[in-house]
PDB file of C-alpha atoms in Angstrom:
ATOM      1  CA  MET A   1     103.037-175.718 151.811  1.00 42.00           C
ATOM      2  CA  SER A   2      99.919-174.008 150.755  1.00 48.00           C
ATOM      3  CA  SER A   3      98.157-169.986 149.129  1.00 52.00           C
ATOM      4  CA  PRO A   4      97.595-167.534 151.430  1.00 54.00           C
ATOM      5  CA  PRO A   5      93.357-167.257 151.993  1.00 54.00           C
ATOM      6  CA  SER A   6      91.974-165.120 149.036  1.00 55.00           C
ATOM      7  CA  ARG A   7      89.814-161.697 150.580  1.00 54.00           C
ATOM      8  CA  PHE A   8      87.087-163.802 149.962  1.00 58.00           C
ATOM      9  CA  GLY A   9      88.426-167.268 151.298  1.00 64.00           C
ATOM     10  CA  TRP A  10      88.660-164.847 154.356  1.00 69.00           C
ATOM     11  CA  VAL A  11      84.638-164.881 155.296  1.00 71.00           C
ATOM     12  CA  ARG A  12      84.605-168.783 154.620  1.00 69.00           C
ATOM     13  CA  LEU A  13      87.066-169.060 157.358  1.00 70.00           C
ATOM     14  CA  ARG A  14      85.528-167.042 159.697  1.00 76.00           C
ATOM     15  CA  LEU A  15      81.792-168.827 159.041  1.00 76.00           C
ATOM     16  CA  GLU A  16      83.438-171.947 159.596  1.00 74.00           C
ATOM     17  CA  ALA A  17      85.078-171.181 163.178  1.00 72.00           C
ATOM     18  CA  ALA A  18      82.062-169.165 164.006  1.00 76.00           C
ATOM     19  CA  SER A  19      80.798-170.794 166.832  1.00 77.00           C
ATOM     20  CA  VAL A  20      76.914-171.107 167.415  1.00 77.00           C
ATOM     21  CA  GLY A  21      75.897-172.428 170.717  1.00 73.00           C
ATOM     22  CA  SER A  22      73.224-174.843 171.199  1.00 77.00           C
ATOM     23  CA  ARG A  23      73.186-178.455 169.259  1.00 78.00           C
ATOM     24  CA  PRO A  24      70.266-177.634 167.410  1.00 86.00           C
ATOM     25  CA  ARG A  25      71.106-174.399 166.287  1.00 84.00           C
ATOM     26  CA  ARG A  26      74.730-175.619 164.825  1.00 85.00           C
ATOM     27  CA  LEU A  27      73.240-178.346 162.958  1.00 88.00           C
ATOM     28  CA  LEU A  28      70.644-175.668 161.237  1.00 90.00           C
ATOM     29  CA  PHE A  29      74.304-173.387 161.047  1.00 90.00           C
ATOM     30  CA  GLU A  30      75.921-176.325 159.579  1.00 89.00           C
ATOM     31  CA  PHE A  31      73.328-177.150 156.665  1.00 91.00           C
ATOM     32  CA  LEU A  32      73.599-173.402 155.627  1.00 92.00           C
ATOM     33  CA  LEU A  33      77.444-173.462 155.477  1.00 92.00           C
ATOM     34  CA  PHE A  34      76.761-176.346 153.812  1.00 93.00           C
ATOM     35  CA  GLY A  35      74.273-174.849 151.379  1.00 92.00           C
ATOM     36  CA  LEU A  36      76.961-171.835 150.459  1.00 91.00           C
ATOM     37  CA  LYS A  37      79.603-174.152 150.500  1.00 92.00           C
ATOM     38  CA  GLN A  38      78.058-175.359 147.688  1.00 93.00           C
ATOM     39  CA  GLY A  39      76.916-173.016 146.039  1.00 91.00           C
ATOM     40  CA  TRP A  40      80.426-171.066 146.161  1.00 89.00           C
ATOM     41  CA  ALA A  41      81.792-174.087 144.607  1.00 91.00           C
ATOM     42  CA  CYS A  42      79.430-174.562 141.968  1.00 93.00           C
ATOM     43  CA  LEU A  43      80.289-170.024 140.579  1.00 92.00           C
ATOM     44  CA  PHE A  44      82.435-171.457 137.818  1.00 93.00           C
ATOM     45  CA  GLY A  45      79.005-173.083 136.452  1.00 93.00           C
ATOM     46  CA  GLY A  46      76.533-170.379 138.845  1.00 94.00           C
ATOM     47  CA  ALA A  47      78.073-167.986 136.264  1.00 95.00           C
ATOM     48  CA  MET A  48      77.776-169.219 132.837  1.00 95.00           C
ATOM     49  CA  LEU A  49      74.462-170.707 133.357  1.00 96.00           C
ATOM     50  CA  ALA A  50      73.803-167.776 134.443  1.00 97.00           C
ATOM     51  CA  LEU A  51      75.377-165.947 131.566  1.00 97.00           C
ATOM     52  CA  LEU A  52      73.009-167.986 129.133  1.00 97.00           C
ATOM     53  CA  LEU A  53      69.895-166.913 130.449  1.00 96.00           C
ATOM     54  CA  ALA A  54      70.864-163.883 130.729  1.00 97.00           C
ATOM     55  CA  THR A  55      72.300-163.956 126.246  1.00 97.00           C
ATOM     56  CA  HIS A  56      69.695-165.437 125.820  1.00 96.00           C
ATOM     57  CA  LEU A  57      66.782-162.674 127.586  1.00 96.00           C
ATOM     58  CA  PHE A  58      68.333-159.781 126.574  1.00 96.00           C
ATOM     59  CA  TYR A  59      71.271-160.495 124.239  1.00 96.00           C
ATOM     60  CA  PRO A  60      70.696-157.366 121.773  1.00 95.00           C
ATOM     61  CA  PRO A  61      69.892-158.534 118.093  1.00 89.00           C
ATOM     62  CA  GLY A  62      72.165-155.799 116.317  1.00 88.00           C
ATOM     63  CA  ALA A  63      75.432-156.271 118.785  1.00 94.00           C
ATOM     64  CA  PRO A  64      78.815-156.334 116.915  1.00 95.00           C
ATOM     65  CA  ILE A  65      79.712-159.346 117.984  1.00 96.00           C
ATOM     66  CA  ALA A  66      77.809-163.095 117.628  1.00 97.00           C
ATOM     67  CA  ARG A  67      75.899-164.259 121.824  1.00 98.00           C
ATOM     68  CA  TYR A  68      78.260-167.329 121.302  1.00 97.00           C
ATOM     69  CA  ASP A  69      81.656-165.650 121.139  1.00 98.00           C
ATOM     70  CA  PHE A  70      80.640-163.156 124.088  1.00 98.00           C
ATOM     71  CA  LEU A  71      79.972-166.191 126.087  1.00 97.00           C
ATOM     72  CA  THR A  72      83.283-167.981 124.574  1.00 97.00           C
ATOM     73  CA  LEU A  73      85.089-163.961 125.973  1.00 97.00           C
ATOM     74  CA  CYS A  74      82.779-164.014 129.336  1.00 96.00           C
ATOM     75  CA  GLY A  75      84.251-167.913 129.897  1.00 94.00           C
ATOM     76  CA  LEU A  76      87.707-166.782 129.910  1.00 95.00           C
ATOM     77  CA  ALA A  77      87.522-164.198 132.067  1.00 96.00           C
ATOM     78  CA  ILE A  78      85.750-165.840 134.179  1.00 94.00           C
ATOM     79  CA  GLN A  79      88.650-168.349 134.575  1.00 92.00           C
ATOM     80  CA  ALA A  80      90.712-165.994 134.645  1.00 93.00           C
ATOM     81  CA  ALA A  81      89.752-164.027 137.335  1.00 92.00           C
ATOM     82  CA  MET A  82      88.803-167.678 139.213  1.00 90.00           C
ATOM     83  CA  LEU A  83      93.052-167.528 138.996  1.00 90.00           C
ATOM     84  CA  ALA A  84      93.714-164.736 139.648  1.00 90.00           C
ATOM     85  CA  PHE A  85      91.741-164.216 142.970  1.00 86.00           C
ATOM     86  CA  ARG A  86      93.153-168.186 143.582  1.00 84.00           C
ATOM     87  CA  LEU A  87      90.086-169.352 143.624  1.00 83.00           C
ATOM     88  CA  GLU A  88      91.647-172.103 141.821  1.00 82.00           C
ATOM     89  CA  SER A  89      95.337-173.005 141.293  1.00 82.00           C
ATOM     90  CA  TRP A  90      96.950-173.700 138.431  1.00 85.00           C
ATOM     91  CA  GLY A  91      97.545-177.314 138.575  1.00 78.00           C
ATOM     92  CA  GLU A  92      93.145-177.734 139.109  1.00 79.00           C
ATOM     93  CA  ALA A  93      93.766-174.849 136.251  1.00 85.00           C
ATOM     94  CA  ARG A  94      95.183-177.540 134.300  1.00 84.00           C
ATOM     95  CA  VAL A  95      92.970-180.849 134.245  1.00 79.00           C
ATOM     96  CA  ILE A  96      90.221-178.104 133.704  1.00 81.00           C
ATOM     97  CA  LEU A  97      91.511-177.216 130.479  1.00 86.00           C
ATOM     98  CA  ALA A  98      92.064-180.875 129.910  1.00 85.00           C
ATOM     99  CA  PHE A  99      88.353-181.651 130.707  1.00 82.00           C
ATOM    100  CA  HIS A 100      87.657-178.628 128.299  1.00 87.00           C
ATOM    101  CA  LEU A 101      89.833-180.048 126.033  1.00 89.00           C
ATOM    102  CA  ALA A 102      88.589-183.345 125.640  1.00 87.00           C
ATOM    103  CA  GLY A 103      84.483-181.955 125.741  1.00 88.00           C
ATOM    104  CA  THR A 104      85.882-179.658 122.379  1.00 91.00           C
ATOM    105  CA  VAL A 105      86.687-183.390 121.703  1.00 92.00           C
ATOM    106  CA  MET A 106      83.559-185.208 121.940  1.00 93.00           C
ATOM    107  CA  GLU A 107      81.271-181.753 120.861  1.00 94.00           C
ATOM    108  CA  LEU A 108      82.667-182.381 117.449  1.00 95.00           C
ATOM    109  CA  PHE A 109      82.108-185.716 117.003  1.00 95.00           C
ATOM    110  CA  LYS A 110      78.570-186.586 118.597  1.00 94.00           C
ATOM    111  CA  THR A 111      77.420-182.764 116.349  1.00 94.00           C
ATOM    112  CA  ALA A 112      78.815-184.755 113.392  1.00 94.00           C
ATOM    113  CA  HIS A 113      76.285-187.686 114.022  1.00 92.00           C
ATOM    114  CA  GLY A 114      73.726-185.303 114.633  1.00 93.00           C
ATOM    115  CA  SER A 115      73.098-186.008 118.845  1.00 93.00           C
ATOM    116  CA  TRP A 116      72.602-182.143 119.592  1.00 95.00           C
ATOM    117  CA  LEU A 117      73.109-178.613 117.340  1.00 95.00           C
ATOM    118  CA  TYR A 118      73.718-175.577 118.561  1.00 96.00           C
ATOM    119  CA  PRO A 119      71.685-173.021 115.807  1.00 95.00           C
ATOM    120  CA  GLU A 120      72.934-169.591 115.704  1.00 95.00           C
ATOM    121  CA  PRO A 121      75.972-168.582 114.517  1.00 95.00           C
ATOM    122  CA  ALA A 122      79.730-168.097 115.915  1.00 96.00           C
ATOM    123  CA  LEU A 123      83.524-167.077 114.637  1.00 96.00           C
ATOM    124  CA  LEU A 124      85.142-168.796 117.169  1.00 96.00           C
ATOM    125  CA  LYS A 125      84.086-172.199 116.963  1.00 95.00           C
ATOM    126  CA  ILE A 126      85.697-175.206 115.129  1.00 95.00           C
ATOM    127  CA  GLY A 127      83.497-176.375 112.561  1.00 93.00           C
ATOM    128  CA  ALA A 128      80.208-176.232 113.611  1.00 92.00           C
ATOM    129  CA  VAL A 129      80.783-176.357 117.715  1.00 96.00           C
ATOM    130  CA  PRO A 130      81.304-173.018 118.883  1.00 96.00           C
ATOM    131  CA  LEU A 131      84.284-172.830 121.526  1.00 95.00           C
ATOM    132  CA  PHE A 132      82.110-171.155 124.256  1.00 95.00           C
ATOM    133  CA  SER A 133      81.487-175.130 124.883  1.00 94.00           C
ATOM    134  CA  GLY A 134      83.998-176.481 126.348  1.00 92.00           C
ATOM    135  CA  PHE A 135      83.994-174.420 129.300  1.00 92.00           C
ATOM    136  CA  MET A 136      80.098-176.043 130.476  1.00 91.00           C
ATOM    137  CA  TYR A 137      82.400-179.126 131.100  1.00 90.00           C
ATOM    138  CA  ALA A 138      84.627-177.145 132.314  1.00 89.00           C
ATOM    139  CA  ALA A 139      82.400-175.796 134.653  1.00 91.00           C
ATOM    140  CA  VAL A 140      82.346-179.338 135.749  1.00 91.00           C
ATOM    141  CA  GLY A 141      85.769-180.005 136.478  1.00 88.00           C
ATOM    142  CA  SER A 142      85.724-176.464 138.176  1.00 89.00           C
ATOM    143  CA  TYR A 143      83.398-177.808 140.379  1.00 93.00           C
ATOM    144  CA  ILE A 144      84.900-180.978 141.557  1.00 92.00           C
ATOM    145  CA  ALA A 145      88.269-179.318 141.888  1.00 88.00           C
ATOM    146  CA  ARG A 146      86.859-176.506 144.527  1.00 89.00           C
ATOM    147  CA  ILE A 147      84.478-178.938 146.542  1.00 92.00           C
ATOM    148  CA  TRP A 148      87.081-181.121 146.631  1.00 91.00           C
ATOM    149  CA  ARG A 149      89.165-178.980 148.710  1.00 87.00           C
ATOM    150  CA  ILE A 150      86.259-176.917 150.139  1.00 89.00           C
ATOM    151  CA  PHE A 151      85.003-179.295 151.749  1.00 92.00           C
ATOM    152  CA  HIS A 152      88.745-181.218 152.857  1.00 89.00           C
ATOM    153  CA  PHE A 153      87.316-184.349 151.125  1.00 92.00           C
ATOM    154  CA  ARG A 154      89.304-187.455 152.428  1.00 91.00           C
ATOM    155  CA  PHE A 155      88.476-191.464 151.298  1.00 92.00           C
ATOM    156  CA  ASP A 156      88.005-194.797 152.625  1.00 93.00           C
ATOM    157  CA  HIS A 157      87.896-197.594 150.512  1.00 92.00           C
ATOM    158  CA  TYR A 158      88.894-195.726 147.137  1.00 92.00           C
ATOM    159  CA  PRO A 159      90.246-198.804 144.409  1.00 92.00           C
ATOM    160  CA  PRO A 160      93.812-198.094 143.451  1.00 91.00           C
ATOM    161  CA  GLN A 161      93.860-195.133 141.482  1.00 89.00           C
ATOM    162  CA  TRP A 162      94.978-197.114 137.685  1.00 92.00           C
ATOM    163  CA  THR A 163      91.755-198.855 138.381  1.00 95.00           C
ATOM    164  CA  ALA A 164      89.928-195.458 138.086  1.00 94.00           C
ATOM    165  CA  ALA A 165      91.437-194.457 135.321  1.00 93.00           C
ATOM    166  CA  VAL A 166      91.342-197.175 132.969  1.00 96.00           C
ATOM    167  CA  LEU A 167      87.787-197.184 134.516  1.00 96.00           C
ATOM    168  CA  ALA A 168      87.146-193.153 132.477  1.00 94.00           C
ATOM    169  CA  ALA A 169      89.900-194.315 129.755  1.00 94.00           C
ATOM    170  CA  VAL A 170      86.184-196.955 128.619  1.00 97.00           C
ATOM    171  CA  ILE A 171      83.884-194.590 130.016  1.00 95.00           C
ATOM    172  CA  TYR A 172      84.890-191.662 127.005  1.00 94.00           C
ATOM    173  CA  VAL A 173      85.567-194.257 124.256  1.00 95.00           C
ATOM    174  CA  ASN A 174      82.043-195.603 124.792  1.00 95.00           C
ATOM    175  CA  PHE A 175      80.221-192.458 124.019  1.00 92.00           C
ATOM    176  CA  PHE A 176      82.031-192.042 120.770  1.00 94.00           C
ATOM    177  CA  ALA A 177      82.197-196.093 119.984  1.00 94.00           C
ATOM    178  CA  HIS A 178      78.575-196.379 120.709  1.00 90.00           C
ATOM    179  CA  HIS A 179      77.851-195.306 117.325  1.00 90.00           C
ATOM    180  CA  TRP A 180      79.179-198.046 115.832  1.00 93.00           C
ATOM    181  CA  LEU A 181      79.499-200.469 118.601  1.00 92.00           C
ATOM    182  CA  PRO A 182      76.801-201.824 120.814  1.00 93.00           C
ATOM    183  CA  ASP A 183      76.479-199.039 123.780  1.00 93.00           C
ATOM    184  CA  ILE A 184      78.588-200.283 126.888  1.00 96.00           C
ATOM    185  CA  ARG A 185      76.860-198.223 129.547  1.00 94.00           C
ATOM    186  CA  ILE A 186      75.200-200.799 131.115  1.00 95.00           C
ATOM    187  CA  GLY A 187      78.334-203.197 131.673  1.00 97.00           C
ATOM    188  CA  LEU A 188      79.997-199.168 133.064  1.00 97.00           C
ATOM    189  CA  PHE A 189      77.674-198.815 135.726  1.00 97.00           C
ATOM    190  CA  ALA A 190      78.503-202.607 136.551  1.00 97.00           C
ATOM    191  CA  VAL A 191      81.966-201.997 137.071  1.00 97.00           C
ATOM    192  CA  THR A 192      81.068-198.491 138.527  1.00 97.00           C
ATOM    193  CA  ALA A 193      79.756-200.493 141.769  1.00 97.00           C
ATOM    194  CA  ALA A 194      82.004-202.909 141.607  1.00 96.00           C
ATOM    195  CA  LEU A 195      84.943-200.828 142.419  1.00 96.00           C
ATOM    196  CA  PHE A 196      83.267-197.976 144.138  1.00 96.00           C
ATOM    197  CA  TRP A 197      80.146-199.798 146.220  1.00 95.00           C
ATOM    198  CA  ARG A 198      82.660-199.731 149.753  1.00 95.00           C
ATOM    199  CA  THR A 199      84.207-196.551 148.651  1.00 95.00           C
ATOM    200  CA  ARG A 200      82.620-193.196 150.954  1.00 95.00           C
ATOM    201  CA  VAL A 201      83.783-189.505 151.058  1.00 95.00           C
ATOM    202  CA  ARG A 202      84.460-187.792 154.394  1.00 95.00           C
ATOM    203  CA  PHE A 203      83.086-184.022 153.943  1.00 94.00           C
ATOM    204  CA  THR A 204      83.527-181.404 156.461  1.00 92.00           C
ATOM    205  CA  ALA A 205      81.268-178.759 156.284  1.00 90.00           C
ATOM    206  CA  TYR A 206      81.828-176.774 159.910  1.00 88.00           C
ATOM    207  CA  ARG A 207      83.571-178.425 162.320  1.00 84.00           C
ATOM    208  CA  GLN A 208      82.085-182.463 162.484  1.00 88.00           C
ATOM    209  CA  GLU A 209      83.519-184.668 159.829  1.00 92.00           C
ATOM    210  CA  ARG A 210      80.013-186.531 158.082  1.00 94.00           C
ATOM    211  CA  SER A 211      80.361-188.820 155.105  1.00 95.00           C
ATOM    212  CA  MET A 212      78.225-190.732 152.604  1.00 96.00           C
ATOM    213  CA  PRO A 213      79.062-193.484 149.386  1.00 97.00           C
ATOM    214  CA  LEU A 214      80.376-191.862 146.486  1.00 96.00           C
ATOM    215  CA  LEU A 215      78.358-193.036 144.099  1.00 96.00           C
ATOM    216  CA  LEU A 216      74.974-191.869 145.828  1.00 96.00           C
ATOM    217  CA  GLY A 217      76.687-188.391 145.998  1.00 95.00           C
ATOM    218  CA  TRP A 218      78.027-188.458 142.050  1.00 95.00           C
ATOM    219  CA  ALA A 219      74.203-189.723 141.382  1.00 95.00           C
ATOM    220  CA  LEU A 220      73.214-186.243 143.079  1.00 95.00           C
ATOM    221  CA  VAL A 221      75.922-184.151 141.183  1.00 94.00           C
ATOM    222  CA  ALA A 222      75.009-185.745 138.048  1.00 95.00           C
ATOM    223  CA  LEU A 223      70.709-184.864 138.710  1.00 95.00           C
ATOM    224  CA  PHE A 224      71.785-180.892 139.601  1.00 94.00           C
ATOM    225  CA  ILE A 225      73.757-180.681 135.931  1.00 94.00           C
ATOM    226  CA  TRP A 226      71.133-182.537 134.610  1.00 95.00           C
ATOM    227  CA  PHE A 227      69.175-179.606 135.712  1.00 95.00           C
ATOM    228  CA  ALA A 228      71.549-177.808 134.383  1.00 94.00           C
ATOM    229  CA  GLU A 229      71.463-178.724 130.832  1.00 95.00           C
ATOM    230  CA  ASN A 230      67.637-177.794 130.486  1.00 96.00           C
ATOM    231  CA  ILE A 231      68.826-174.360 131.174  1.00 95.00           C
ATOM    232  CA  GLY A 232      70.448-174.414 129.506  1.00 95.00           C
ATOM    233  CA  THR A 233      68.787-175.973 126.563  1.00 96.00           C
ATOM    234  CA  PHE A 234      66.287-173.407 127.183  1.00 96.00           C
ATOM    235  CA  SER A 235      68.391-170.743 126.740  1.00 96.00           C
ATOM    236  CA  ASN A 236      69.097-172.056 123.614  1.00 94.00           C
ATOM    237  CA  ALA A 237      72.423-172.395 123.657  1.00 95.00           C
ATOM    238  CA  TRP A 238      72.545-176.206 122.233  1.00 96.00           C
ATOM    239  CA  LEU A 239      69.662-178.507 121.413  1.00 96.00           C
ATOM    240  CA  TYR A 240      68.804-181.584 120.655  1.00 95.00           C
ATOM    241  CA  PRO A 241      66.929-182.554 117.948  1.00 93.00           C
ATOM    242  CA  GLN A 242      63.444-183.657 119.281  1.00 92.00           C
ATOM    243  CA  GLN A 243      63.920-179.312 120.769  1.00 94.00           C
ATOM    244  CA  ARG A 244      63.924-177.537 117.805  1.00 89.00           C
ATOM    245  CA  SER A 245      60.449-177.595 116.948  1.00 88.00           C
ATOM    246  CA  GLY A 246      60.302-175.742 120.920  1.00 90.00           C
ATOM    247  CA  TRP A 247      61.985-176.152 123.529  1.00 92.00           C
ATOM    248  CA  SER A 248      60.535-179.709 125.869  1.00 93.00           C
ATOM    249  CA  MET A 249      63.005-180.806 128.569  1.00 94.00           C
ATOM    250  CA  VAL A 250      65.934-183.668 128.447  1.00 94.00           C
ATOM    251  CA  SER A 251      65.639-186.531 127.919  1.00 91.00           C
ATOM    252  CA  PRO A 252      65.355-188.291 131.978  1.00 91.00           C
ATOM    253  CA  ALA A 253      68.569-191.027 130.178  1.00 89.00           C
ATOM    254  CA  LYS A 254      70.600-188.292 129.456  1.00 91.00           C
ATOM    255  CA  PHE A 255      71.522-188.326 133.581  1.00 93.00           C
ATOM    256  CA  GLY A 256      72.805-191.348 133.201  1.00 93.00           C
ATOM    257  CA  SER A 257      75.327-190.176 130.582  1.00 92.00           C
ATOM    258  CA  TRP A 258      76.612-186.918 133.027  1.00 92.00           C
ATOM    259  CA  TYR A 259      77.091-189.715 135.871  1.00 95.00           C
ATOM    260  CA  LEU A 260      79.728-191.066 133.614  1.00 94.00           C
ATOM    261  CA  LEU A 261      81.154-188.389 131.854  1.00 89.00           C
ATOM    262  CA  MET A 262      80.861-187.125 136.101  1.00 88.00           C
ATOM    263  CA  ILE A 263      83.339-189.806 136.705  1.00 91.00           C
ATOM    264  CA  LEU A 264      85.949-189.023 133.672  1.00 89.00           C
ATOM    265  CA  SER A 265      85.733-185.922 135.384  1.00 88.00           C
ATOM    266  CA  PHE A 266      86.521-186.644 139.003  1.00 90.00           C
ATOM    267  CA  VAL A 267      89.215-189.311 137.651  1.00 89.00           C
ATOM    268  CA  LEU A 268      90.912-186.434 135.945  1.00 85.00           C
ATOM    269  CA  VAL A 269      90.804-183.953 138.826  1.00 86.00           C
ATOM    270  CA  SER A 270      91.865-186.746 141.196  1.00 85.00           C
ATOM    271  CA  SER A 271      94.988-187.047 139.879  1.00 77.00           C
ATOM    272  CA  VAL A 272      95.665-183.598 141.157  1.00 72.00           C
ATOM    273  CA  GLN A 273      94.493-184.343 144.294  1.00 70.00           C
ATOM    274  CA  ARG A 274      95.812-187.549 144.842  1.00 64.00           C
ATOM    275  CA  LYS A 275      97.553-187.716 148.987  1.00 56.00           C
ATOM    276  CA  ARG A 276      93.179-186.796 149.155  1.00 58.00           C
ATOM    277  CA  LEU A 277      92.332-190.675 148.401  1.00 61.00           C
ATOM    278  CA  THR A 278      93.058-191.521 151.958  1.00 56.00           C
ATOM    279  CA  LEU A 279      92.942-195.377 153.403  1.00 46.00           C
ATOM    280  CA  PRO A 280      91.053-196.596 155.561  1.00 46.00           C
ATOM    281  CA  GLY A 281      91.886-196.891 159.416  1.00 45.00           C
ATOM    282  CA  THR A 282      93.242-193.114 157.833  1.00 46.00           C
ATOM    283  CA  PRO A 283      93.545-190.538 160.741  1.00 45.00           C
ATOM    284  CA  ALA A 284      90.878-187.654 160.319  1.00 42.00           C
ATOM    285  CA  ARG A 285      93.078-184.925 159.132  1.00 40.00           C
ATOM    286  CA  ASN A 286      92.494-181.159 158.257  1.00 38.00           C
ATOM    287  CA  TYR A 287      93.492-180.046 154.927  1.00 36.00           C
ATOM    288  CA  PRO A 288      95.051-175.828 153.936  1.00 34.00           C
ATOM    289  CA  SER A 289      91.852-174.758 151.602  1.00 38.00           C
ATOM    290  CA  GLY A 290      93.879-172.144 150.576  1.00 39.00           C
ATOM    291  CA  GLY A 291      91.526-169.189 150.542  1.00 40.00           C
ATOM    292  CA  ARG A 292      89.180-171.064 148.659  1.00 45.00           C
TER     293      ARG A 292
END
C-alpha cells in the first residue's frame, strides 16, 4: 500500500483532478501542469543549484565554517526534509545514497587525474573531494525517482533488466578505464541505441497518458544537466582545467558524459521501480503517487 499524501502532495492531486472545460484550455492546463511537475521533481537539484549560486554571491568570507562544508550540511538537511515530508520513500533514498557513493568514488578518481578540481577549502572532505559533491549526483537520482512517481511512468518494449544493468556497469567502468584503455563511449552509445530504440516511456501529466521515445527523454534530461553544470562551474563550486583562468562554458562534449551517467542513474532507480517496467500491450494503470 502507498503512504498517504503529504500536505504538499494534496495540491498536486487537486490540480490533477481539476476540470478545465474546452480542449484548448485542457491542453494549456496540461502544458502548465507538466512544467509544474517537472519543477517539483527537480526540487532537490534546484535547491542545491540555488545554494551554489547564493553562497557564491553572498557567503561571507569570514564565516565560521567553509562554504563547501556549509553546502554539505545543507545537502544533508534537504535530504532529511524530503524523507520527513514523504517526498521520497526510504527505498528511493537507499538508491540515491548508492548513487551518491558511486559519484563520490568517481570524484576521487577524476580529481586525482586532473579532470576537474575544487578550488576552495573544506573540512568535510575525502582527499581533494568535498562531500557536498556527492549530492550533485544524488540530485540526478532524486529527480528520476520523483519524476517516475509524479508522472506515473510505465514502458513499452523495455529490454530485459539484466541487459540494462550490464550496460550501466560497463558505462561506470569506462569512466575510469578510459584513462588507460581506449574510450569505448561511442560503442556504448551504439549499444544503448540498440537496446532501447523501441522503448517508449508512457507518462501522465493530466488525465491523458502520453508517450515519447525513452532515448529522446534521456537526451533532454542530459541537456538540462549540462545547463546545470554550467551554473555549478559559474558558481565556482568546481572547475575544469580550462576554467582556472576565468569562467567559460562547459564543453558540449560533456553532454555525452551526462547522457551515459543518466543511464546509470536510471537503471539504479529502476531497481526500486521494477514493477513499473511493464510489457507491451499491458493496459494502462494508475499508480498511487504517495503524495509526491
